[in-house]
Amino acid sequence: MSKSKLPVLEIFGPTFQGEGMVIGQKTMFVRTAGCDYSCSWCDSAFTWDGSAKEDIRMLTPEEVVDELDQCAPDNYQHVTISGGNPALLASVGPLCAILRDRGIKTALETQGSRWQDWFLNIDDLTISPKPPSSLMKPSLSMLDDIVEKLRNGGRLQHTSLKVVVFNEEDFQFAKSIHHRYPDLAFYLQTGNEDTGESQETGRLVEKLLDRYHQLVERTMEDNEMTAVHVLPQLHTLVWGNQRGV
């Protein structure tokens, strides 16, 4: 794979960010292929399971920006780079540099399994270590290293932690992560295990709002979880599990 190109599955927008530290932010999306995890409830498994391999296009950073401009001419100032795990790709760095030179901010979410020097240039960096329900085991030593590099680079104010919660075990994992990095903004988010596009939106929204209510109640009663934000998965409340929005 060429280091100068990105394996791109989707470029779309403008839309809004439905998760994490910039929830509600108007943004464009660039979704890359490839991930080093295979979470049990992944809502974008097509990025790594081979089902969309025919849709992957190898694009230079300049070509990505050209497509963003075609999608939303003069109608965006923020780009979210998503996956999969875009932190696997060195070529995200040059893309971010081009956008920064144009005054366009960038956001990125990664599970914290890989460091890239270009993390220091991301405006809104979300690190989302995966909880037990994912059936993945995050490396806390790697997470420590990433947070320390961000701290040394003066980037903690541009960084947040987010943990998806499906059950009590996940909640306890989230609490341990929050305690481990108390100086980082911390977000809890409800999980969505019904990720098929055929899921009826009204029924899905009702279920997700119920999950959100439960997570809010659980968090409010815990006196060790005070400096936290509790979020729904906002885009699913608007569009369900539809792709490309």
CSV table of C-alpha atoms in Angstrom, one decimal, residues 75-177:
chain,number,residue,atom,x,y,z
A,75,ASN,CA,-19.9,24.7,2.5
A,76,TYR,CA,-17.5,23.2,5.1
A,77,GLN,CA,-14.9,24.2,7.6
A,78,HIS,CA,-14.5,20.9,9.5
A,79,VAL,CA,-13.6,17.3,8.3
A,80,THR,CA,-13.9,14.1,10.3
A,81,ILE,CA,-11.6,11.3,9.3
A,82,SER,CA,-13.1,8.0,10.3
A,83,GLY,CA,-12.8,4.3,9.8
A,84,GLY,CA,-12.0,1.6,10.6
A,85,ASN,CA,-9.0,2.9,12.3
A,86,PRO,CA,-7.5,5.8,10.4
A,87,ALA,CA,-4.6,5.9,12.9
A,88,LEU,CA,-3.1,3.0,10.9
A,89,LEU,CA,-2.4,5.4,8.0
A,90,ALA,CA,0.6,7.6,7.7
A,91,SER,CA,-1.0,9.3,4.7
A,92,VAL,CA,-3.6,11.0,7.0
A,93,GLY,CA,-0.9,13.4,8.1
A,94,PRO,CA,-0.5,15.1,4.7
A,95,LEU,CA,-4.3,15.3,4.3
A,96,CYS,CA,-4.6,17.1,7.6
A,97,ALA,CA,-1.7,19.4,6.6
A,98,ILE,CA,-3.5,20.4,3.4
A,99,LEU,CA,-6.8,21.0,5.3
A,100,ARG,CA,-5.0,23.0,8.0
A,101,ASP,CA,-3.4,25.3,5.4
A,102,ARG,CA,-6.9,26.1,4.1
A,103,GLY,CA,-8.1,26.9,7.6
A,104,ILE,CA,-10.2,23.7,7.9
A,105,LYS,CA,-10.3,21.9,11.2
A,106,THR,CA,-10.0,18.1,11.5
A,107,ALA,CA,-11.4,15.5,13.8
A,108,LEU,CA,-10.4,11.9,14.2
A,109,GLU,CA,-11.4,9.0,16.4
A,110,THR,CA,-9.2,6.0,17.2
A,111,GLN,CA,-9.2,3.2,19.8
A,112,GLY,CA,-5.7,4.2,21.0
A,113,SER,CA,-3.8,1.2,19.6
A,114,ARG,CA,-1.3,3.1,17.4
A,115,TRP,CA,0.5,6.4,17.6
A,116,GLN,CA,1.0,8.7,14.7
A,117,ASP,CA,3.0,12.0,14.9
A,118,TRP,CA,0.2,13.7,13.0
A,119,PHE,CA,-2.0,13.3,16.1
A,120,LEU,CA,-0.4,16.5,17.3
A,121,ASN,CA,-2.1,18.4,14.4
A,122,ILE,CA,-5.6,17.1,14.9
A,123,ASP,CA,-8.0,19.7,16.2
A,124,ASP,CA,-10.5,17.3,17.8
A,125,LEU,CA,-8.9,13.9,18.7
A,126,THR,CA,-11.1,11.3,20.4
A,127,ILE,CA,-9.5,8.2,21.9
A,128,SER,CA,-12.0,5.5,22.4
A,129,PRO,CA,-10.6,2.4,24.1
A,130,LYS,CA,-12.9,-0.5,23.6
A,131,PRO,CA,-14.8,-2.0,26.6
A,132,PRO,CA,-15.2,-5.7,27.4
A,133,SER,CA,-18.4,-6.1,25.4
A,134,SER,CA,-16.4,-5.5,22.2
A,135,LEU,CA,-14.4,-8.7,22.9
A,136,MET,CA,-11.2,-6.7,22.3
A,137,LYS,CA,-8.5,-6.1,24.9
A,138,PRO,CA,-7.0,-2.6,24.7
A,139,SER,CA,-3.3,-2.1,25.5
A,140,LEU,CA,-3.2,0.3,28.5
A,141,SER,CA,0.5,0.7,28.1
A,142,MET,CA,0.0,1.9,24.6
A,143,LEU,CA,-2.8,4.2,25.7
A,144,ASP,CA,-0.5,5.6,28.4
A,145,ASP,CA,2.2,6.3,25.8
A,146,ILE,CA,-0.2,8.0,23.5
A,147,VAL,CA,-1.6,10.2,26.3
A,148,GLU,CA,1.9,11.1,27.5
A,149,LYS,CA,2.9,12.1,24.0
A,150,LEU,CA,-0.1,14.3,23.6
A,151,ARG,CA,0.5,15.8,27.0
A,152,ASN,CA,4.1,16.6,26.1
A,153,GLY,CA,2.9,18.1,22.9
A,154,GLY,CA,0.5,20.4,24.7
A,155,ARG,CA,-2.5,18.8,23.0
A,156,LEU,CA,-4.7,17.5,25.9
A,157,GLN,CA,-7.1,20.4,25.4
A,158,HIS,CA,-7.7,19.1,21.9
A,159,THR,CA,-8.1,15.5,23.1
A,160,SER,CA,-10.9,13.5,24.8
A,161,LEU,CA,-11.6,10.0,25.9
A,162,LYS,CA,-14.9,8.2,25.0
A,163,VAL,CA,-16.1,4.8,26.1
A,164,VAL,CA,-19.2,3.1,24.6
A,165,VAL,CA,-21.3,1.4,27.3
A,166,PHE,CA,-23.5,-1.6,26.8
A,167,ASN,CA,-23.6,-3.1,30.3
A,168,GLU,CA,-22.4,-2.8,33.8
A,169,GLU,CA,-19.0,-4.4,33.0
A,170,ASP,CA,-18.5,-1.7,30.3
A,171,PHE,CA,-19.4,1.0,32.8
A,172,GLN,CA,-16.8,-0.3,35.3
A,173,PHE,CA,-14.2,-0.3,32.5
A,174,ALA,CA,-15.2,3.3,31.6
A,175,LYS,CA,-14.8,4.3,35.3
A,176,SER,CA,-11.3,2.8,35.4
A,177,ILE,CA,-10.3,4.6,32.2
